[in-house]
mmCIF file of C-alpha atoms and ligand atoms in Angstrom:
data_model
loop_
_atom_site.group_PDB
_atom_site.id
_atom_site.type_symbol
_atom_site.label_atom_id
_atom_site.label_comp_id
_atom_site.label_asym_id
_atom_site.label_seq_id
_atom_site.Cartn_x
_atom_site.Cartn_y
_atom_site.Cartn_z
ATOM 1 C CA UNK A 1 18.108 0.784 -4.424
ATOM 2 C CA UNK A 2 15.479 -1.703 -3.261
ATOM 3 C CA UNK A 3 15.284 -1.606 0.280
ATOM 4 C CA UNK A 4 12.268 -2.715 3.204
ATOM 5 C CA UNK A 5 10.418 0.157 4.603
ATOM 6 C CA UNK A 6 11.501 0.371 7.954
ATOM 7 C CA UNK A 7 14.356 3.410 7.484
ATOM 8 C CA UNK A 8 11.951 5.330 5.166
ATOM 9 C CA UNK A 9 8.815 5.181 7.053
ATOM 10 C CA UNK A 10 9.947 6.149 10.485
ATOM 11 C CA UNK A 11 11.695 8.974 8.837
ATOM 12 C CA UNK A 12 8.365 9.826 7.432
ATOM 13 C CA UNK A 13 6.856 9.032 11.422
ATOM 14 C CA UNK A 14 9.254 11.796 12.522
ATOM 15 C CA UNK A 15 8.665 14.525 9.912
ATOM 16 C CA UNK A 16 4.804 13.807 10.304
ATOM 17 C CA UNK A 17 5.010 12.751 6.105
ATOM 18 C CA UNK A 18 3.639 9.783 4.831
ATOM 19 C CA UNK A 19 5.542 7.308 1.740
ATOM 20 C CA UNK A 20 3.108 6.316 -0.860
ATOM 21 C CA UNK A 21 2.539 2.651 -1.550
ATOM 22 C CA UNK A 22 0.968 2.031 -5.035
ATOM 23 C CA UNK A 23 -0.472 -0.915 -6.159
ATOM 24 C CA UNK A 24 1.246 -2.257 -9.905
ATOM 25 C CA UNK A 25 -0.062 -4.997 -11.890
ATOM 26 C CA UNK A 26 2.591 -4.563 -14.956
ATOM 27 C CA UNK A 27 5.502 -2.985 -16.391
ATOM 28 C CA UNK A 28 3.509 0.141 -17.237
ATOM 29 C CA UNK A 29 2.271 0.565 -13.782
ATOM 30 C CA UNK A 30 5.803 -0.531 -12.234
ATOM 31 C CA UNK A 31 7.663 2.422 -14.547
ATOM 32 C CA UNK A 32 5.000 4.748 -14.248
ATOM 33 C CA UNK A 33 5.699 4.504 -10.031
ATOM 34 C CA UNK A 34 8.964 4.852 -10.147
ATOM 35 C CA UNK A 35 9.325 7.623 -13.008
ATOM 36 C CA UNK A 36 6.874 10.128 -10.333
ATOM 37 C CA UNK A 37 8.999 8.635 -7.351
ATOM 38 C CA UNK A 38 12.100 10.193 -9.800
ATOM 39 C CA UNK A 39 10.607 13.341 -10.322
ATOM 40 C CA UNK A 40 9.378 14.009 -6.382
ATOM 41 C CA UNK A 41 12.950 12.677 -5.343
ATOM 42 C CA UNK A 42 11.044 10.574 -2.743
ATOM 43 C CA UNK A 43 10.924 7.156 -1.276
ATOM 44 C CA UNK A 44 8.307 4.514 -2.834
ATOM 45 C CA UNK A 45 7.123 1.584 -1.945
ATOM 46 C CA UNK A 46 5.986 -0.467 -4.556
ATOM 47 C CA UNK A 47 3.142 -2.910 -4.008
ATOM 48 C CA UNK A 48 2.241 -6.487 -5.716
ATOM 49 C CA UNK A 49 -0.736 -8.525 -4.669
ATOM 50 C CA UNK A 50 -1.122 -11.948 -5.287
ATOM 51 C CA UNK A 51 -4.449 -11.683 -7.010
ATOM 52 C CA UNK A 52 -2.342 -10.498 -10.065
ATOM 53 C CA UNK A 53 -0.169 -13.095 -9.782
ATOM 54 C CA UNK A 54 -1.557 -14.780 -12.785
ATOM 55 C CA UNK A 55 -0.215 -11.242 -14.875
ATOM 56 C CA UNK A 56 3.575 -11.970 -13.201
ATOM 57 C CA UNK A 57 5.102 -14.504 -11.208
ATOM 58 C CA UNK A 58 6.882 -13.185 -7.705
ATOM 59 C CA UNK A 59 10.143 -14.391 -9.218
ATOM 60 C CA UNK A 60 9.270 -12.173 -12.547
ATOM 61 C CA UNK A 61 8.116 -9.103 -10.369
ATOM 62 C CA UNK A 62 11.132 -9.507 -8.288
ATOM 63 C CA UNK A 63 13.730 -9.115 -11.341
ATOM 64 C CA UNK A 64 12.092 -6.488 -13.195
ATOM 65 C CA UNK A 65 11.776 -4.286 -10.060
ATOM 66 C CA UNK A 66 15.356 -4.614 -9.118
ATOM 67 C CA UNK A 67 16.185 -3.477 -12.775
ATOM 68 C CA UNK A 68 14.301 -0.831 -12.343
ATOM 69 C CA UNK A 69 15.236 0.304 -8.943
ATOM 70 C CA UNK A 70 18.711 0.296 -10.165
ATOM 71 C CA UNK A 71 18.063 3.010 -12.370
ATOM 72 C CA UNK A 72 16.239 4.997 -9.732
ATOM 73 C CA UNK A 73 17.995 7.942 -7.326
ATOM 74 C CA UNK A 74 15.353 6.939 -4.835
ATOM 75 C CA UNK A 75 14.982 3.876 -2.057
ATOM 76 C CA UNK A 76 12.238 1.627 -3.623
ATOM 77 C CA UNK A 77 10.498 -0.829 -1.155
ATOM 78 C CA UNK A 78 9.135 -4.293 -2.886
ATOM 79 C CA UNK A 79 6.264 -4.927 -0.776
ATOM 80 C CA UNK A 80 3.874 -7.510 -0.464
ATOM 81 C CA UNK A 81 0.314 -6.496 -0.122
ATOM 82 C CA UNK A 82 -2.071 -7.997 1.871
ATOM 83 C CA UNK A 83 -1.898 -11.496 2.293
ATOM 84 C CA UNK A 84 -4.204 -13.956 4.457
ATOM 85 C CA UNK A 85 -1.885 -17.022 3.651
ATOM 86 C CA UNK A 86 1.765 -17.427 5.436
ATOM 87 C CA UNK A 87 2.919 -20.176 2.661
ATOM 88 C CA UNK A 88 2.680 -17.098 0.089
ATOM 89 C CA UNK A 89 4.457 -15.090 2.151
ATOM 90 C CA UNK A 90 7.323 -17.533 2.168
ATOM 91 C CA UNK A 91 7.213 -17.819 -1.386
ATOM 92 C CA UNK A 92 7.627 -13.827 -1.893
ATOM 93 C CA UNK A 93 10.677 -13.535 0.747
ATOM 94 C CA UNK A 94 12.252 -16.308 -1.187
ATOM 95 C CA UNK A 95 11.892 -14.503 -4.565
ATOM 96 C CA UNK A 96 13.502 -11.315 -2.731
ATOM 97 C CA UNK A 97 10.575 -8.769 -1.863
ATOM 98 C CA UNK A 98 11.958 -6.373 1.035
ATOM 99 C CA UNK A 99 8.584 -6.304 2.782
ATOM 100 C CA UNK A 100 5.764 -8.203 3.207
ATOM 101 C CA UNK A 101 1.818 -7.391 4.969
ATOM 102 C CA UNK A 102 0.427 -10.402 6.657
ATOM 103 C CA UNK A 103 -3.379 -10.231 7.032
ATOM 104 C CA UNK A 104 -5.090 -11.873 9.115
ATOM 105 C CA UNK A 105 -7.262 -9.542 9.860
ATOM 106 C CA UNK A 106 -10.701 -11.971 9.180
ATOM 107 C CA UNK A 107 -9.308 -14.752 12.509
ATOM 108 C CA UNK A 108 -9.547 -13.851 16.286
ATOM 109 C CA UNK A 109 -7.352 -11.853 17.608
ATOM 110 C CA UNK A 110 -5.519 -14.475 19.298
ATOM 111 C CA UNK A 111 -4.678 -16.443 15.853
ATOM 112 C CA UNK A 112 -3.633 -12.982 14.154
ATOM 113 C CA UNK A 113 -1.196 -12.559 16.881
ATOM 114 C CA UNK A 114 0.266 -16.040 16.707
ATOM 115 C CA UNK A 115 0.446 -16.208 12.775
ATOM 116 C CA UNK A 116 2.223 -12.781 12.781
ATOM 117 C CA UNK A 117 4.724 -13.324 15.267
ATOM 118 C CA UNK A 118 5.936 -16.607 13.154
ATOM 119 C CA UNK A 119 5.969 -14.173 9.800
ATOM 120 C CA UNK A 120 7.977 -11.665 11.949
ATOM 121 C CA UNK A 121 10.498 -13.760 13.105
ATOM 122 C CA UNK A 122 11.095 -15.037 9.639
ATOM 123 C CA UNK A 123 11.147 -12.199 7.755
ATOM 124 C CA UNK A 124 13.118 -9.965 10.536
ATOM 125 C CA UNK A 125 15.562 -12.682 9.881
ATOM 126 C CA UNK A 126 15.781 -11.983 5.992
ATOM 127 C CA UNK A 127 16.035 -8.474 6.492
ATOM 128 C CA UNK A 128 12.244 -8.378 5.203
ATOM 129 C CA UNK A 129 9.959 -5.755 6.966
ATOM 130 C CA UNK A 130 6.433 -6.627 7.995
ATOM 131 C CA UNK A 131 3.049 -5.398 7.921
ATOM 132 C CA UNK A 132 -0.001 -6.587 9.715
ATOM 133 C CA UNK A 133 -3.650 -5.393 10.076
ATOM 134 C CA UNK A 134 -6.272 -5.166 13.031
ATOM 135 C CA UNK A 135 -9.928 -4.788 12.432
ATOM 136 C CA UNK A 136 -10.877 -4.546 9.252
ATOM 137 C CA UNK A 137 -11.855 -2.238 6.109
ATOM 138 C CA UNK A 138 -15.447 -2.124 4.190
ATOM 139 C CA UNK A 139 -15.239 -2.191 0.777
ATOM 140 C CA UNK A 140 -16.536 0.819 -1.238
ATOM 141 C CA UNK A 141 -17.597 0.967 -4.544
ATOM 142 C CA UNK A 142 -15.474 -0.611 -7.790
ATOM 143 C CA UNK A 143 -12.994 -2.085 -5.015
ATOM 144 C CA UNK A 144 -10.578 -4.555 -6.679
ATOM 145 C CA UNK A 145 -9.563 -5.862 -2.983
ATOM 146 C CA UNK A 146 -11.643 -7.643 -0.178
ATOM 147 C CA UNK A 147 -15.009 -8.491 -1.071
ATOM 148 C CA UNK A 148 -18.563 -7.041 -1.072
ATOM 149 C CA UNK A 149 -19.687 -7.892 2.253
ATOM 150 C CA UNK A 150 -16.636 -6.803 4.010
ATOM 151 C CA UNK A 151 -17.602 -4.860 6.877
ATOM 152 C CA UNK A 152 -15.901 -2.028 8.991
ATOM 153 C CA UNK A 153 -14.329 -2.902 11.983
ATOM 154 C CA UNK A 154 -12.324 -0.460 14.188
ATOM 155 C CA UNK A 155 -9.236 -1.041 15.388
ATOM 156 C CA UNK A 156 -9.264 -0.694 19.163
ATOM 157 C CA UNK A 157 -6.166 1.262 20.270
ATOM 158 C CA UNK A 158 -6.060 -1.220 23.807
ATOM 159 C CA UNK A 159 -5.625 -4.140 21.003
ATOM 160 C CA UNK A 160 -3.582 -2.564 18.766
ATOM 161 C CA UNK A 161 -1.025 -2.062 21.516
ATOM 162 C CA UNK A 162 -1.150 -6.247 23.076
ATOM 163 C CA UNK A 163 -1.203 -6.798 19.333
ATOM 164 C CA UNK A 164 2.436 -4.842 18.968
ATOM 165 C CA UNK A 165 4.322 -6.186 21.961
ATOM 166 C CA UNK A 166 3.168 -9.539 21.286
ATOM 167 C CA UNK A 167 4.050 -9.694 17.801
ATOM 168 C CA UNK A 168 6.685 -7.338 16.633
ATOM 169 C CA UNK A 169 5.075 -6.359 13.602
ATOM 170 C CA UNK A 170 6.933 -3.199 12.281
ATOM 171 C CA UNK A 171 4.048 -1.297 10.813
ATOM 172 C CA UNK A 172 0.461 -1.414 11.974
ATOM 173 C CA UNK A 173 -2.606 -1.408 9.437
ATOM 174 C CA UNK A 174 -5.893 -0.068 11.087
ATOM 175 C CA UNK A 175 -9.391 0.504 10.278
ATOM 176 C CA UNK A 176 -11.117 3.968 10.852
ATOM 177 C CA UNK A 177 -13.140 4.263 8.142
ATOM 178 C CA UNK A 178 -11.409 4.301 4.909
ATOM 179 C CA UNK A 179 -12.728 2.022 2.372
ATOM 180 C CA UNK A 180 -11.043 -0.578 -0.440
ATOM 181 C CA UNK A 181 -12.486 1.284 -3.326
ATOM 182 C CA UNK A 182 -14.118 4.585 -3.773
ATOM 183 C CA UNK A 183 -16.391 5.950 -1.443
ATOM 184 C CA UNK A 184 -20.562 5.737 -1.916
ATOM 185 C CA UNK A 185 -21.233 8.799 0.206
ATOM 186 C CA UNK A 186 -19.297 10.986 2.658
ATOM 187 C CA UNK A 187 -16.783 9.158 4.505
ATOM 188 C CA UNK A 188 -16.922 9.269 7.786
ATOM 189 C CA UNK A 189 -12.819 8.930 9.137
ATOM 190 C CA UNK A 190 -12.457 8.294 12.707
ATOM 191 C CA UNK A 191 -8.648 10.534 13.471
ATOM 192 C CA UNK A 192 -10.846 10.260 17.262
ATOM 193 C CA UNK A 193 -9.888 6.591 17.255
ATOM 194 C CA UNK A 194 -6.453 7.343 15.548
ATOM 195 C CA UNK A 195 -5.397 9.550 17.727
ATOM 196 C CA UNK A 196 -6.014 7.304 20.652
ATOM 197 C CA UNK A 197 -3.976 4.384 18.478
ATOM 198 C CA UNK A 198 -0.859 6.465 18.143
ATOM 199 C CA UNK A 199 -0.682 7.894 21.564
ATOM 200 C CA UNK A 200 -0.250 4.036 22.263
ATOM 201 C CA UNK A 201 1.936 3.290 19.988
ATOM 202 C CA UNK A 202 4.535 5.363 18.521
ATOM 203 C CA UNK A 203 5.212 3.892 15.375
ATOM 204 C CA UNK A 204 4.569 4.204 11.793
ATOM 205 C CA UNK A 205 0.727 3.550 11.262
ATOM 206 C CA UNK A 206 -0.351 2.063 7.886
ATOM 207 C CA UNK A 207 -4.259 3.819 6.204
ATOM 208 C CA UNK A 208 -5.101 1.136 3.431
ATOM 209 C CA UNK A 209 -8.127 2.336 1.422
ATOM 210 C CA UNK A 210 -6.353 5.861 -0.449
ATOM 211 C CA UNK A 211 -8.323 6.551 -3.085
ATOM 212 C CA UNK A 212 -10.541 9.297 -2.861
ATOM 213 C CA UNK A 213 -10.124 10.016 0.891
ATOM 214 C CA UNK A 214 -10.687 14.086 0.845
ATOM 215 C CA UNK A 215 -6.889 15.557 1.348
ATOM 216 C CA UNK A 216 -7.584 17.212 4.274
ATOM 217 C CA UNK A 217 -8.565 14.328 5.897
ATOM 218 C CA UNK A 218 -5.931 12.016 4.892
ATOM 219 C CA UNK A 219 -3.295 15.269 6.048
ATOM 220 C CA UNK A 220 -5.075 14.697 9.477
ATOM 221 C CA UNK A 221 -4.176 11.225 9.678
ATOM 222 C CA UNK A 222 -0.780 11.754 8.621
ATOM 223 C CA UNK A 223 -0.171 14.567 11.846
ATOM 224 C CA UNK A 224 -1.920 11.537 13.866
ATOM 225 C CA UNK A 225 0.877 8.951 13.117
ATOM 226 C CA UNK A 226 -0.070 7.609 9.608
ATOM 227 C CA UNK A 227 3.556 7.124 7.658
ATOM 228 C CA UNK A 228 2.448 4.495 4.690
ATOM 229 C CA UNK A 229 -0.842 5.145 2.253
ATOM 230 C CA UNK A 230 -2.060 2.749 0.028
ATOM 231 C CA UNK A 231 -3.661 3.860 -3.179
ATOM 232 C CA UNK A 232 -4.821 1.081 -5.828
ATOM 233 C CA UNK A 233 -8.435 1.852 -7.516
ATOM 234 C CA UNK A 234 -7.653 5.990 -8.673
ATOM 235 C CA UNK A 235 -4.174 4.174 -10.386
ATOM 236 C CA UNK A 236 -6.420 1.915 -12.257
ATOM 237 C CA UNK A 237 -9.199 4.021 -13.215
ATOM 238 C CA UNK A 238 -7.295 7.332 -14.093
ATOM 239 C CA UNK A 239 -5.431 5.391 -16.428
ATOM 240 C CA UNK A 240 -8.004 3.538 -17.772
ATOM 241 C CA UNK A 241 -10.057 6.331 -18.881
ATOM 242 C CA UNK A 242 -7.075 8.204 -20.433
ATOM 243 C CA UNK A 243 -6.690 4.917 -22.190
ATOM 244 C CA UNK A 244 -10.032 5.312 -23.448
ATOM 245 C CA UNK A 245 -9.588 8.828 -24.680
ATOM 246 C CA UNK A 246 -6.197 8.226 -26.587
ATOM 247 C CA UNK A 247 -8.250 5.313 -28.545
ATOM 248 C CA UNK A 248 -11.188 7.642 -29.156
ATOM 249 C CA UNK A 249 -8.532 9.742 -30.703
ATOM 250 C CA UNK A 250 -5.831 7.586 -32.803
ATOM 251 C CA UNK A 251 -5.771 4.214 -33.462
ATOM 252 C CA UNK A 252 -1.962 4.219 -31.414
ATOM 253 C CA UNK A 253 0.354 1.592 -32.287
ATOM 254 C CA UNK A 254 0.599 -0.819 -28.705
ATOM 255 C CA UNK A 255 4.122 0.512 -28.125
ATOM 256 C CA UNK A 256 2.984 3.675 -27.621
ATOM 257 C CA UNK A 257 -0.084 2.980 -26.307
ATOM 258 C CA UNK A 258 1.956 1.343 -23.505
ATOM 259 C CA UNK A 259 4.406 4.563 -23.531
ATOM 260 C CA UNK A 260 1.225 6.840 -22.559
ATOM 261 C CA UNK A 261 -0.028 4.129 -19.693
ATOM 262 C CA UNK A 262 3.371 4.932 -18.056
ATOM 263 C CA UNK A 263 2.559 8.640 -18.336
ATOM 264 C CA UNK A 264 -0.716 8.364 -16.888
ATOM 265 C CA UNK A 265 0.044 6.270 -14.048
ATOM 266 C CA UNK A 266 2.950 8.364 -13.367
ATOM 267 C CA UNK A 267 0.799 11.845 -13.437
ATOM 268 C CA UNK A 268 -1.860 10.134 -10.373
ATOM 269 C CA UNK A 269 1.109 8.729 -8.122
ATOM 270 C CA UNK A 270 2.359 12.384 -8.675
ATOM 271 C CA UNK A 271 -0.887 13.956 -7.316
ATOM 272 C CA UNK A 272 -1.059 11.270 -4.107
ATOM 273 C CA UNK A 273 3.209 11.981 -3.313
ATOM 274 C CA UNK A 274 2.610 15.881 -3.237
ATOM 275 C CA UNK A 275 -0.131 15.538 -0.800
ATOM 276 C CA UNK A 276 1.960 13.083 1.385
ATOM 277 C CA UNK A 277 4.608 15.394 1.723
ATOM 278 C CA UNK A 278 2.742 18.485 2.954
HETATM 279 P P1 13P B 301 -7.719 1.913 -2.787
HETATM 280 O O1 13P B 301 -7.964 0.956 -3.910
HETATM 281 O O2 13P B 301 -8.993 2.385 -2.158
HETATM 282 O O3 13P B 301 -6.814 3.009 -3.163
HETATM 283 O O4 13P B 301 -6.994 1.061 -1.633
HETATM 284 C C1 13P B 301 -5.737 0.500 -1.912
HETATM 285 C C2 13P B 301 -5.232 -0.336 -0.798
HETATM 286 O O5 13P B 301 -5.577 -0.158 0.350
HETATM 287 C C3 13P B 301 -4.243 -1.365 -1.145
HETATM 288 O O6 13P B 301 -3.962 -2.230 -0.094
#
C-alpha cells in the first residue's frame, strides 16, 4: 500500500531501526526496490528526483508505483527527494507522491524556515509527509546529486530545534559528515553533533549521503535518532558493473538484460535493509 512515512519511520524512531530510502530512475530500479522490500518484509520508501524527470514524468512515476505497491505485502512511501523549488513540489503532491523533501538548505536560515512552513501546511493538508534539510552535505566522489563545490556544513542542534517548532517539518535532514557520493578518504561522521541534535529533538532524523558509510558507523547514527537512510550512488554502480559483466559474457536479449538489472538492484537494497534493521 503506498503510504507517507510518518507511521513507518517513528516506528523505526522507537525500535532504534532505520527504513531505507532508495533512489529509482526506472522500472528496473522501481521493481528491483520493492522485490528486496518483499523479501525483508519491511517498509520502503521509494525515492524520485527531479533530475530524472526527463526518464519519467511525476504523473508516469506516480502510476507505475501504485501498480506496483499494490502487489507488495509491505507499506511503500513515494517520496520526493530533494527539491530546492516549491512549484515542483506542488506538481508532485498533485500527481499523488505521499511525501515530499523540501531543500532549501543553500538560503538563510530564515528563508528555509519560511519556505518550509508554506510546503508543510500544504502537504500536511494532502496527507503528504515532509522532509526538510539544515546545513548542508559535501559531495564525494562520482556523486550524481549536489554539485562539486558543495561544501559541509553542520547542522547546529540549537537551529535544528527553532527550525522544528517553527516549521513543522516531520523529518529532519542534517549534515555530520556524510557525503553525496562515495567517500575520497576516511570519513570523518560527527554522532558528537548527532547526539546533541536528537537530545533536542525527538523525532525521526533523516542521514542523506548512504553509500559507503562504514556499517558501524551508520548503526551509531541509527541508536542516535537516525530513522530514514538514503542510498543512491552503490544502487547505480553495483548494477552497472554487473551490467557490464553479463555483456562481457552473452550478448543477452534486452528483456532479459532488464530481468537481471532488477536482480541486481534488488541484491544491494538487500545488503543496505539488513544493516538498517540490526
Ligand atoms: P548516496 O548517493 O551517497 O547514496 O546518497 C544518496 C542520497 O543522499 C539521496 O538523497
Amino acid at each position: 500500500m503506498l503510504t507517507n512515512f510518518n507511521s513507518m519511520l517513528q516506528t523505526a524512531y522507537e525500535q532504534k531501526k532505520a527504513i531505507g530510502s532508495f533512489n529509482f530512475y526506472n522500472y528496473e530500479t522501481l521493481k528491483g526496490i520493492l522485490r528486496a522490500a518483499g523479501q525483508m518484509d519491511t517498509p520502503v520508501i521509494v525515492s524520485f528526483g527531479k533530475k530524472y524527470l526527463s526518464n519519467m514524468s511525476f504523473d508516469e512515476v506516480k502510476a507505475i508505483t501504485a501498480a506496483s505497491a499494490a502487489l507488495c505485502r509491505t507499506d511503500v512511501c513515494l517520496h520526493l527527494d530533494h527539491c530546492d523549488k516549491m512549484d515542483i513540489i506542488y506538481q508532485a503532491i498533485r500527481a499523488g507522491f505521499t511525501s515530499v523533501m523540501y531543500d532549501g538548505s543553500a538560503l538563510p536560515f530564515e528563508e528555509n524556515a519560511a519556505n518550509t512552513q508554506k510546503i508543510c501546511e500544504i502537504a500536511h493538508a494532502c496527507g503528504v509527509s515532509v522532509e526538510a534539510e539544515l546545513g548542508s552535505l559535501a559531495a564525494g566522489e562520482a556523486s550524481h546529486e549536489g554539485s562539486a563545490d558543495d561544501v559541509e556544513v553542520y547542522t547546529s542542534p540549537d537551529a535544528a530545534k527553532e527550525f522544528v517548532e517553527r516549521t513543522g517539518v516531520d523529518a529532519l535532514a542534517v549534515s555530520i559528515g556524510t557525503v553525496h557520493g562515495l567517500y575520497k578518504g576516511t570519513p570523518n561522521i560527527r554522532t558528537d553533533i548527532l547526539r546533541a541534535i536528537n537530545e533536542k529533538l525527538h523525532m525521526p532524523l533523516v542521514l542523506h549521503g548512504g553509500s559507503g558509510t562504514p556499517e558501524a558507523k551508520v548503526k551509531e547514527c541509527i541508536s542516535n535518532g537516525i530513522a530514514k537512510i538514503n542510498v543512491n550512488t552503490e544502487i547505480s554502480d553495483y548494477t552497472v558493473q554487473h551490467t557490464r559483466e553479463l555483456l562481457e559474457k552473452e550478448n543477452p536479449h534486452l528483456s532479459v538484460a532488464a530481468l537481471n538489472q532488477i536482480q541486481y538492484v534488488s541484491e544491494v537494497v538487500r545488503k543496505y535493509m539488513g544493516i538498517f534493521a540490526n
